[in-house]
Tab-separated table of C-alpha atoms in Angstrom:
chain	number	residue	atom	x	y	z
F	1	MET	CA	34.843	-95.699	-47.512
F	2	LYS	CA	35.384	-93.663	-44.465
F	3	ASN	CA	38.330	-95.671	-43.457
F	4	ASN	CA	39.890	-95.372	-46.855
F	5	ILE	CA	39.416	-91.570	-46.885
F	6	ARG	CA	40.950	-91.209	-43.514
F	7	LEU	CA	43.982	-93.324	-44.411
F	8	LEU	CA	44.567	-91.305	-47.553
F	9	LEU	CA	44.228	-88.141	-45.471
F	10	TRP	CA	46.974	-89.075	-43.049
F	11	LEU	CA	49.317	-90.464	-45.739
F	12	THR	CA	48.734	-87.224	-47.720
F	13	ILE	CA	49.512	-85.001	-44.757
F	14	VAL	CA	52.899	-86.746	-44.319
F	15	GLY	CA	53.574	-86.529	-48.028
F	16	VAL	CA	52.710	-82.852	-48.338
F	17	SER	CA	54.768	-81.973	-45.260
F	18	GLU	CA	57.838	-83.531	-46.780
F	19	CYS	CA	57.220	-82.028	-50.285
F	20	LEU	CA	56.651	-78.518	-49.070
F	21	TYR	CA	60.347	-78.142	-48.234
F	22	ALA	CA	61.732	-80.294	-51.095
F	23	GLN	CA	59.830	-79.135	-54.133
F	24	ASN	CA	60.864	-76.831	-56.885
F	25	ASN	CA	57.816	-75.061	-58.279
F	26	THR	CA	59.489	-72.746	-60.724
F	27	PHE	CA	62.596	-72.454	-62.799
F	28	SER	CA	61.771	-68.917	-64.111
F	29	PRO	CA	64.595	-66.358	-63.912
F	30	TYR	CA	61.902	-63.754	-63.273
F	31	SER	CA	61.263	-65.406	-59.896
F	32	ARG	CA	64.279	-63.318	-58.747
F	33	TYR	CA	61.864	-60.415	-58.386
F	34	GLY	CA	59.310	-59.743	-55.701
F	35	ILE	CA	58.687	-62.781	-53.701
F	36	GLY	CA	59.004	-65.070	-56.684
F	37	ASP	CA	56.195	-66.708	-58.762
F	38	ILE	CA	52.856	-66.519	-56.977
F	39	ASN	CA	51.065	-69.853	-56.882
F	40	ASN	CA	47.407	-69.751	-57.884
F	41	THR	CA	45.227	-71.279	-55.249
F	42	ALA	CA	43.013	-73.114	-57.797
F	43	PHE	CA	42.669	-76.985	-57.467
F	44	THR	CA	43.419	-79.307	-60.348
F	45	PHE	CA	39.813	-79.139	-61.729
F	46	GLN	CA	39.878	-75.405	-61.759
F	47	LYS	CA	43.251	-75.330	-63.436
F	48	GLY	CA	41.539	-76.952	-66.511
F	49	MET	CA	39.281	-73.843	-66.584
F	50	ALA	CA	42.005	-71.257	-66.436
F	51	ASN	CA	41.796	-71.042	-62.610
F	52	VAL	CA	38.285	-69.430	-62.561
F	53	GLY	CA	36.425	-69.541	-59.251
F	54	ILE	CA	35.373	-66.155	-57.876
F	55	ALA	CA	31.702	-66.707	-58.987
F	56	LEU	CA	31.906	-70.537	-59.188
F	57	PRO	CA	29.330	-72.226	-56.841
F	58	LEU	CA	29.608	-75.704	-55.346
F	59	ASP	CA	27.899	-78.641	-57.105
F	60	THR	CA	24.515	-79.563	-55.835
F	61	THR	CA	25.096	-83.403	-56.061
F	62	ALA	CA	28.109	-85.591	-55.457
F	63	PRO	CA	30.985	-85.422	-56.303
F	64	VAL	CA	31.286	-81.928	-54.919
F	65	PHE	CA	34.445	-80.106	-55.857
F	66	ILE	CA	35.759	-77.545	-53.420
F	67	ASN	CA	36.263	-74.035	-54.793
F	68	ASN	CA	39.427	-72.749	-53.002
F	69	ILE	CA	39.408	-69.361	-54.681
F	70	ASN	CA	36.375	-67.962	-53.009
F	71	PRO	CA	35.619	-69.081	-49.447
F	72	ALA	CA	32.044	-67.853	-49.709
F	73	SER	CA	31.267	-70.961	-51.828
F	74	LEU	CA	31.667	-73.138	-48.743
F	75	GLY	CA	28.219	-71.901	-47.477
F	76	MET	CA	26.581	-74.444	-49.769
F	77	LEU	CA	28.760	-77.381	-48.905
F	78	LYS	CA	26.671	-80.686	-48.406
F	79	PHE	CA	29.339	-83.354	-48.268
F	80	ALA	CA	32.650	-83.915	-46.397
F	81	ASN	CA	35.395	-83.517	-48.987
F	82	ILE	CA	39.081	-84.346	-49.406
F	83	GLU	CA	40.960	-82.607	-52.239
F	84	ALA	CA	44.656	-83.647	-53.128
F	85	GLY	CA	46.725	-82.946	-56.110
F	86	GLY	CA	50.183	-82.985	-57.673
F	87	TYR	CA	51.809	-81.909	-61.044
F	88	TYR	CA	54.535	-82.389	-63.558
F	89	LEU	CA	56.219	-79.218	-64.777
F	90	PHE	CA	58.341	-78.680	-67.879
F	91	SER	CA	60.012	-75.383	-68.563
F	92	ASP	CA	61.819	-74.265	-71.684
F	93	ILE	CA	63.583	-70.894	-71.365
F	94	ARG	CA	64.915	-69.135	-74.467
F	95	ASN	CA	66.860	-65.983	-75.039
F	96	LYS	CA	66.571	-63.642	-78.128
F	97	SER	CA	69.287	-65.803	-79.867
F	98	ASN	CA	66.974	-68.826	-79.468
F	99	VAL	CA	69.502	-70.420	-77.061
F	100	SER	CA	67.407	-72.606	-74.690
F	101	ALA	CA	67.587	-74.455	-71.437
F	102	GLN	CA	65.066	-77.081	-70.230
F	103	PHE	CA	64.035	-78.032	-66.753
F	104	GLN	CA	61.483	-80.391	-65.298
F	105	SER	CA	60.068	-81.283	-61.930
F	106	ALA	CA	57.225	-83.334	-60.423
F	107	ASN	CA	55.814	-82.768	-56.955
F	108	PHE	CA	52.816	-83.121	-54.653
F	109	ASN	CA	51.032	-79.775	-54.552
F	110	TYR	CA	48.135	-79.427	-52.168
F	111	LEU	CA	45.853	-81.057	-49.560
F	112	SER	CA	42.433	-79.736	-48.545
F	113	VAL	CA	39.704	-81.070	-46.169
F	114	ALA	CA	36.264	-79.606	-45.949
F	115	PHE	CA	32.993	-80.476	-44.277
F	116	PRO	CA	29.535	-78.853	-43.881
F	117	ILE	CA	28.307	-77.264	-40.592
F	118	ARG	CA	24.461	-77.174	-39.902
F	119	HIS	CA	23.436	-77.286	-43.477
F	120	PHE	CA	24.127	-73.668	-44.256
F	121	SER	CA	27.826	-73.246	-43.727
F	122	GLY	CA	31.129	-75.139	-44.264
F	123	LEU	CA	34.662	-75.196	-42.971
F	124	SER	CA	37.795	-76.014	-44.946
F	125	PHE	CA	41.484	-76.339	-44.060
F	126	GLY	CA	44.606	-77.286	-45.909
F	127	LEU	CA	48.171	-76.520	-47.041
F	128	MET	CA	49.729	-75.581	-50.309
F	129	PRO	CA	52.602	-73.535	-51.732
F	130	TYR	CA	52.064	-69.738	-51.764
F	131	SER	CA	55.107	-68.528	-53.793
F	132	ALA	CA	58.156	-70.042	-55.393
F	133	THR	CA	61.709	-68.898	-56.115
F	134	GLY	CA	63.972	-70.928	-58.272
F	135	TYR	CA	66.498	-69.499	-60.829
F	136	GLN	CA	70.078	-69.713	-62.042
F	137	ILE	CA	71.261	-66.958	-64.353
F	138	ASN	CA	74.685	-66.603	-65.912
F	139	GLN	CA	75.728	-63.417	-67.691
F	140	ALA	CA	79.145	-62.645	-69.205
F	141	GLN	CA	80.494	-59.167	-69.958
F	142	THR	CA	83.729	-57.557	-71.068
F	143	LEU	CA	84.441	-54.208	-69.261
F	144	SER	CA	86.944	-51.632	-70.452
F	145	GLY	CA	90.010	-51.560	-68.188
F	146	VAL	CA	88.740	-54.723	-66.275
F	147	GLY	CA	88.338	-57.537	-68.716
F	148	ASP	CA	85.930	-60.333	-68.611
F	149	VAL	CA	83.317	-60.589	-65.776
F	150	ASN	CA	81.016	-63.461	-65.201
F	151	TYR	CA	77.882	-62.514	-63.212
F	152	GLN	CA	75.969	-65.428	-61.568
F	153	TYR	CA	72.658	-65.150	-59.801
F	154	THR	CA	71.006	-68.060	-58.010
F	155	GLY	CA	67.899	-68.315	-55.764
F	156	SER	CA	65.728	-70.929	-54.214
F	157	GLY	CA	62.914	-71.448	-51.690
F	158	GLY	CA	59.464	-69.920	-51.341
F	159	LEU	CA	56.565	-69.519	-49.065
F	160	ASN	CA	54.040	-72.194	-47.984
F	161	LYS	CA	50.417	-71.538	-46.792
F	162	VAL	CA	48.379	-73.266	-44.063
F	163	TYR	CA	44.847	-72.057	-44.183
F	164	MET	CA	41.375	-72.349	-42.668
F	165	ALA	CA	38.316	-71.101	-44.435
F	166	TYR	CA	34.746	-70.644	-43.430
F	167	GLY	CA	31.729	-69.887	-45.504
F	168	ILE	CA	28.069	-69.145	-44.489
F	169	SER	CA	24.909	-68.880	-46.582
F	170	LEU	CA	21.952	-66.488	-45.850
F	171	TYR	CA	19.214	-68.769	-47.403
F	172	LYS	CA	18.221	-70.213	-44.010
F	173	PHE	CA	17.756	-66.776	-42.455
F	174	ILE	CA	15.731	-65.088	-45.188
F	175	LYS	CA	11.959	-65.871	-45.325
F	176	ASP	CA	10.121	-66.126	-48.681
F	177	LYS	CA	7.724	-63.355	-49.383
F	178	ASN	CA	5.399	-62.800	-52.285
F	179	ASP	CA	6.665	-59.336	-53.042
F	180	SER	CA	7.160	-59.173	-56.831
F	181	SER	CA	8.534	-55.532	-56.786
F	182	LYS	CA	11.426	-56.593	-54.770
F	183	HIS	CA	11.739	-60.228	-56.026
F	184	ILE	CA	15.033	-59.879	-57.777
F	185	PHE	CA	16.689	-57.945	-54.852
F	186	ARG	CA	15.308	-60.473	-52.273
F	187	THR	CA	16.608	-63.338	-54.386
F	188	LEU	CA	20.080	-61.913	-54.594
F	189	ILE	CA	20.072	-61.442	-50.776
F	190	LYS	CA	18.677	-64.920	-50.109
F	191	ASN	CA	21.204	-66.643	-52.260
F	192	MET	CA	24.076	-64.626	-50.919
F	193	SER	CA	26.932	-66.260	-48.950
F	194	PHE	CA	30.037	-64.850	-47.283
F	195	GLY	CA	33.370	-66.434	-46.491
F	196	VAL	CA	36.711	-65.702	-44.872
F	197	ASN	CA	40.024	-67.538	-45.406
F	198	ALA	CA	42.726	-67.016	-42.716
F	199	TYR	CA	46.107	-68.343	-43.478
F	200	TYR	CA	49.562	-68.604	-41.905
F	201	LEU	CA	52.500	-68.141	-44.386
F	202	PHE	CA	55.974	-69.420	-43.664
F	203	GLY	CA	59.121	-70.262	-45.558
F	204	ASN	CA	62.703	-69.435	-46.574
F	205	ILE	CA	64.176	-67.622	-49.492
F	206	THR	CA	67.887	-67.755	-50.249
F	207	GLN	CA	69.577	-65.629	-52.968
F	208	THR	CA	73.241	-65.418	-54.018
F	209	SER	CA	74.880	-62.941	-56.399
F	210	MET	CA	78.553	-63.280	-57.674
F	211	ALA	CA	80.926	-61.310	-59.816
F	212	ILE	CA	83.854	-63.495	-61.046
F	213	TYR	CA	86.955	-62.254	-62.891
F	214	PRO	CA	88.357	-65.334	-64.591
F	215	ASN	CA	91.292	-63.626	-66.313
F	216	SER	CA	92.390	-60.934	-63.870
F	217	ALA	CA	95.065	-60.969	-61.223
F	218	TYR	CA	94.087	-57.612	-59.861
F	219	TYR	CA	90.453	-58.117	-58.768
F	220	TYR	CA	89.076	-60.557	-56.152
F	221	ASN	CA	85.919	-62.282	-56.916
F	222	PHE	CA	82.855	-60.890	-55.017
F	223	ALA	CA	79.687	-62.512	-53.625
F	224	ASP	CA	76.796	-61.551	-51.437
F	225	ASP	CA	74.485	-64.096	-49.860
F	226	ARG	CA	70.945	-63.220	-48.554
F	227	SER	CA	68.759	-65.577	-46.498
F	228	LEU	CA	65.103	-64.631	-45.524
F	229	ARG	CA	62.953	-66.486	-43.046
F	230	ILE	CA	59.379	-65.315	-43.397
F	231	ALA	CA	56.287	-65.963	-41.293
F	232	GLY	CA	52.997	-64.326	-40.509
F	233	MET	CA	49.228	-64.302	-40.811
F	234	SER	CA	46.906	-62.891	-43.551
F	235	ALA	CA	43.370	-63.337	-44.710
F	236	ASP	CA	40.963	-63.123	-47.741
F	237	ILE	CA	37.266	-62.562	-47.803
F	238	GLY	CA	34.690	-63.282	-50.450
F	239	MET	CA	31.019	-63.042	-51.451
F	240	GLN	CA	28.840	-64.908	-53.849
F	241	THR	CA	25.227	-64.683	-54.945
F	242	SER	CA	23.099	-65.808	-57.897
F	243	ILE	CA	19.711	-65.191	-59.586
F	244	PRO	CA	17.776	-67.773	-61.593
F	245	ILE	CA	16.805	-66.908	-65.189
F	246	SER	CA	14.505	-69.766	-65.925
F	247	LYS	CA	11.195	-70.853	-64.367
F	248	ASN	CA	12.501	-74.178	-62.983
F	249	LYS	CA	15.569	-72.250	-61.615
F	250	SER	CA	17.876	-74.683	-63.554
F	251	LYS	CA	19.571	-71.726	-65.347
F	252	TYR	CA	21.091	-68.953	-63.367
F	253	ILE	CA	23.741	-66.184	-63.298
F	254	GLY	CA	26.266	-66.146	-60.521
F	255	PHE	CA	28.288	-63.184	-59.172
F	256	GLY	CA	31.263	-63.185	-56.885
F	257	LEU	CA	33.582	-60.706	-55.167
F	258	PHE	CA	37.013	-61.252	-53.586
F	259	PHE	CA	39.291	-59.202	-51.529
F	260	SER	CA	42.847	-60.084	-50.140
F	261	ASN	CA	44.084	-58.099	-47.000
F	262	PRO	CA	47.461	-56.375	-47.470
F	263	SER	CA	49.139	-57.899	-44.359
F	264	LYS	CA	52.606	-57.441	-42.921
F	265	LEU	CA	54.634	-60.612	-42.225
F	266	ASN	CA	57.739	-60.894	-40.085
F	267	VAL	CA	61.092	-61.311	-41.730
F	268	THR	CA	64.437	-62.434	-40.214
F	269	TYR	CA	67.330	-62.052	-42.515
F	270	ASP	CA	70.942	-62.756	-42.757
F	271	TYR	CA	73.363	-60.921	-45.218
F	272	LEU	CA	76.971	-61.662	-45.997
F	273	ALA	CA	79.066	-59.857	-48.575
F	274	TYR	CA	82.608	-61.006	-49.111
F	275	ASN	CA	85.592	-61.249	-51.524
F	276	PHE	CA	86.920	-64.690	-52.362
F	277	ALA	CA	89.305	-66.590	-54.639
F	278	TYR	CA	89.243	-70.152	-55.899
F	279	ASP	CA	91.790	-72.575	-54.468
F	280	TYR	CA	93.635	-75.364	-56.241
F	281	TYR	CA	90.546	-77.657	-55.922
F	282	GLY	CA	88.108	-75.152	-57.306
F	283	GLN	CA	86.600	-74.306	-53.892
F	284	LYS	CA	85.822	-70.866	-52.742
F	285	ALA	CA	88.426	-69.448	-50.282
F	286	LEU	CA	87.263	-66.375	-48.230
F	287	VAL	CA	89.639	-63.392	-48.609
F	288	ASP	CA	87.873	-60.810	-46.451
F	289	THR	CA	84.281	-59.843	-45.328
F	290	VAL	CA	82.798	-56.688	-46.639
F	291	SER	CA	79.513	-56.741	-44.706
F	292	TYR	CA	77.841	-59.173	-42.333
F	293	ILE	CA	74.238	-58.905	-40.835
F	294	ASN	CA	72.799	-61.763	-38.677
F	295	ASN	CA	69.249	-62.319	-37.460
F	296	ASN	CA	68.028	-58.846	-38.276
F	297	ALA	CA	64.352	-58.210	-38.155
F	298	GLY	CA	62.226	-56.720	-40.994
F	299	LYS	CA	58.806	-56.808	-42.570
F	300	LEU	CA	57.214	-58.161	-45.763
F	301	LYS	CA	54.231	-56.122	-46.937
F	302	LEU	CA	51.854	-58.134	-49.140
F	303	PRO	CA	49.896	-56.458	-51.945
F	304	ILE	CA	46.212	-55.764	-51.859
F	305	SER	CA	44.067	-57.654	-54.362
F	306	TYR	CA	40.470	-57.182	-55.649
F	307	GLY	CA	38.506	-59.614	-57.825
F	308	VAL	CA	35.075	-59.870	-59.436
F	309	GLY	CA	33.532	-62.761	-61.185
F	310	ILE	CA	30.452	-63.574	-63.201
F	311	GLY	CA	29.198	-66.871	-64.518
F	312	TYR	CA	26.333	-68.421	-66.506
F	313	PHE	CA	25.282	-71.888	-65.297
F	314	ILE	CA	22.907	-74.673	-66.195
F	315	LEU	CA	22.352	-76.856	-63.053
F	316	ASN	CA	24.343	-80.198	-63.235
F	317	LYS	CA	25.206	-79.464	-66.857
F	318	MET	CA	27.538	-76.637	-67.716
F	319	GLY	CA	29.000	-73.354	-66.603
F	320	ILE	CA	30.915	-70.425	-68.129
F	321	ASN	CA	32.912	-68.107	-65.852
F	322	LEU	CA	34.924	-64.830	-66.236
F	323	ASP	CA	37.191	-63.622	-63.482
F	324	VAL	CA	38.919	-60.274	-63.380
F	325	LYS	CA	41.555	-59.599	-60.742
F	326	TYR	CA	43.637	-56.487	-59.890
F	327	THR	CA	46.745	-56.608	-57.522
F	328	ASP	CA	48.136	-53.337	-56.328
F	329	TRP	CA	51.887	-53.898	-55.683
F	330	SER	CA	52.592	-50.183	-55.207
F	331	LYS	CA	52.748	-50.504	-51.275
F	332	TYR	CA	54.708	-53.832	-51.420
F	333	TYR	CA	58.134	-54.033	-49.858
F	334	LEU	CA	60.441	-56.728	-48.563
F	335	ILE	CA	62.623	-55.288	-45.766
F	336	THR	CA	63.293	-52.092	-47.673
F	337	ASP	CA	63.117	-53.264	-51.323
F	338	ASN	CA	60.097	-52.514	-53.485
F	339	ALA	CA	61.675	-52.502	-56.823
F	340	ASN	CA	61.016	-54.685	-59.879
F	341	VAL	CA	57.299	-54.934	-59.235
F	342	LYS	CA	54.264	-53.528	-61.090
F	343	ASN	CA	50.561	-53.398	-60.498
F	344	ALA	CA	48.921	-56.336	-62.410
F	345	PHE	CA	45.619	-57.384	-64.016
F	346	GLU	CA	44.515	-60.874	-64.472
F	347	PHE	CA	41.807	-62.126	-66.803
F	348	ASN	CA	40.466	-65.677	-66.662
F	349	LEU	CA	37.804	-67.190	-68.868
F	350	GLY	CA	36.930	-70.896	-68.408
F	351	GLY	CA	33.952	-73.285	-68.445
F	352	TYR	CA	32.784	-76.891	-68.077
F	353	TYR	CA	30.379	-79.174	-69.785
F	354	GLN	CA	28.885	-82.566	-68.511
F	355	PRO	CA	26.662	-84.359	-71.144
F	356	ASP	CA	24.547	-86.407	-68.610
F	357	ARG	CA	25.449	-86.200	-64.920
F	358	PHE	CA	22.883	-88.848	-63.947
F	359	SER	CA	23.485	-91.336	-66.661
F	360	SER	CA	23.836	-94.958	-65.604
F	361	GLY	CA	24.572	-98.410	-67.130
F	362	LYS	CA	27.218	-99.658	-69.477
F	363	GLY	CA	28.255	-97.407	-72.290
F	364	ASN	CA	27.195	-94.248	-70.504
F	365	TYR	CA	30.301	-93.525	-68.558
F	366	TRP	CA	31.610	-90.711	-70.818
F	367	GLY	CA	28.321	-88.911	-70.309
F	368	LYS	CA	29.245	-88.400	-66.656
F	369	VAL	CA	32.718	-87.087	-67.450
F	370	ILE	CA	33.130	-83.256	-67.001
F	371	TYR	CA	35.077	-81.518	-69.828
F	372	ARG	CA	36.827	-78.287	-69.102
F	373	LEU	CA	38.489	-75.531	-71.113
F	374	GLY	CA	39.977	-72.063	-70.509
F	375	VAL	CA	42.240	-69.223	-71.423
F	376	SER	CA	43.857	-66.580	-69.188
F	377	TYR	CA	46.122	-63.477	-69.427
F	378	ASN	CA	48.136	-61.912	-66.583
F	379	THR	CA	49.873	-58.632	-67.235
F	380	GLY	CA	52.554	-59.695	-64.674
F	381	TYR	CA	53.780	-58.097	-61.452
F	382	GLN	CA	57.409	-58.827	-62.083
F	383	GLU	CA	59.293	-56.275	-64.213
F	384	TYR	CA	62.624	-56.356	-66.145
F	385	ASN	CA	64.126	-53.148	-67.308
F	386	GLY	CA	60.877	-51.254	-66.545
F	387	THR	CA	58.764	-53.700	-68.500
F	388	ALA	CA	56.230	-56.054	-66.915
F	389	VAL	CA	56.561	-59.767	-67.801
F	390	PRO	CA	53.155	-61.017	-68.919
F	391	LEU	CA	51.855	-64.597	-68.850
F	392	MET	CA	49.371	-66.060	-71.380
F	393	MET	CA	47.955	-69.573	-70.810
F	394	GLY	CA	45.609	-72.074	-72.394
F	395	THR	CA	44.101	-74.857	-70.322
F	396	THR	CA	41.934	-78.011	-70.740
F	397	GLY	CA	40.999	-80.913	-68.512
F	398	LEU	CA	38.724	-83.782	-67.574
F	399	SER	CA	37.017	-84.878	-64.332
F	400	LEU	CA	36.541	-88.654	-64.304
F	401	PRO	CA	34.060	-90.256	-61.937
F	402	VAL	CA	35.512	-93.245	-59.996
F	403	GLY	CA	34.498	-95.440	-57.100
F	404	LEU	CA	31.229	-97.043	-56.084
F	405	TYR	CA	28.506	-96.026	-58.581
F	406	ARG	CA	30.920	-93.386	-59.682
F	407	ALA	CA	29.114	-90.748	-57.608
F	408	PHE	CA	31.250	-89.905	-54.624
F	409	SER	CA	34.691	-89.642	-56.097
F	410	ALA	CA	36.481	-88.159	-59.110
F	411	LEU	CA	39.941	-88.125	-60.673
F	412	HIS	CA	40.993	-84.865	-62.287
F	413	ILE	CA	43.552	-84.208	-64.977
F	414	SER	CA	44.253	-80.881	-66.509
F	415	PHE	CA	46.918	-79.509	-68.921
F	416	GLN	CA	48.277	-75.961	-68.974
F	417	TYR	CA	50.420	-74.406	-71.672
F	418	GLY	CA	51.740	-70.882	-70.934
F	419	LEU	CA	54.159	-68.385	-72.407
F	420	LYS	CA	55.813	-65.924	-69.907
F	421	GLY	CA	57.482	-62.934	-71.486
F	422	ASN	CA	57.106	-61.279	-74.891
F	423	ALA	CA	59.251	-59.559	-77.576
F	424	SER	CA	60.212	-56.801	-75.096
F	425	THR	CA	61.654	-59.014	-72.446
F	426	LEU	CA	65.191	-60.586	-72.609
F	427	LEU	CA	63.890	-64.151	-72.042
F	428	LYS	CA	60.788	-66.143	-72.908
F	429	GLU	CA	59.628	-69.143	-70.909
F	430	ASN	CA	57.391	-71.829	-72.317
F	431	ILE	CA	55.570	-73.591	-69.523
F	432	PHE	CA	53.835	-76.994	-69.713
F	433	ARG	CA	52.120	-78.458	-66.633
F	434	ILE	CA	50.199	-81.751	-66.250
F	435	ASN	CA	48.087	-81.582	-63.042
F	436	LEU	CA	46.562	-84.615	-61.311
F	437	GLY	CA	44.050	-84.392	-58.521
F	438	VAL	CA	41.554	-86.461	-56.657
F	439	THR	CA	38.169	-85.605	-54.967
F	440	LEU	CA	36.759	-87.868	-52.293
F	441	ASN	CA	33.276	-87.179	-50.887
F	442	ASP	CA	31.559	-88.767	-47.862
F	443	ARG	CA	28.977	-87.915	-45.200
F	444	TRP	CA	30.629	-87.288	-41.745
F	445	PHE	CA	29.231	-86.395	-38.296
F	446	ILE	CA	25.834	-87.939	-39.042
F	447	LYS	CA	23.775	-88.784	-35.981
F	448	TYR	CA	21.541	-91.767	-36.938
F	449	LYS	CA	18.265	-92.338	-35.229
F	450	TYR	CA	18.705	-96.120	-35.138
F	451	ASP	CA	21.881	-98.150	-34.836
């Protein structure tokens, strides 16, 4: 099994490296604002539960699914783990006249590798998209004294993330004492874990705006092209703890905290503004250059984020999670631009249920399947005409045990349906995603007493 896992790992690294530069993760016209649509760091199984994870602990028995949202969960890691996933995206964008355009895309999405260290900590590393820009907007107007004007806005690209996370638990360092007056506090401390996730962001964003005068002999067409190359380091930190609420400790309540550091990234940008005309073959012919900037340096200031989570769990059976996250975009800027963004709240409610984790024999397979469900609401950080663009989403999913004894591997499938925008926004986007993922567990770095 180890050889199969390592082969899949190397093949996946090559596949992800190619896809990171080729994929189109969004078609939303609102990705024009800010740094585009922000990718949630949840893996496929979490997407079936509305991306919850701040208070979600790791499983105690295989297969163990890595919680990529809170690095503190790595403190309880017992198995080496590989997580990989991809998706199919369908987007239907409609205006207020119900005129629509449809887009679709399928891509590899993420790869993560994790393994335990000394039974009380864990290390994880991987790569995935961080944000995505992908839009094409056409707008026609008739101006007095000018005539018809066609405005065209296009953008593509995004940021990718390479990360390394480490989590450590305190339970090995806290001795048990029969002090009933401080039992709850001591339990919370003993079950506490902390984690840090350091990551490197890199990528390109290109944007073009054009004003075209199709029926005028007095005005040249105008265009400006902007190209951004972004790179830099950032980090998240997290904490988790829990307290049992049953005598056998099978039922417990979990708590989690999350904080994202508002880092500054380096930006190199090019800008070209020019007038042009179309030649006989329909190609753009440069008339004159209005402005030209090449290889100028700037900064991208990321927002600060806070998150809190709470969950109710029955060991190896079920869990219900609620995450609340706040992102402060007031200090954000890209070079000098900080417009079209708003502070945002995100509410995620999701859970899972597994009828019988330890069932065996023919006819008991569906008892080992994990069923997932969730709903979420994001007030939205991108704004149009002073109004934030919200996102509502419903999710569901399955985790299917596969492989030898169906214990060490699982195949995940989740479905997401979302509506971006509301009655106040110019456009509404219906989003449908099918996510596929795989979890492979094994024991690595074991020193056997006998060969």
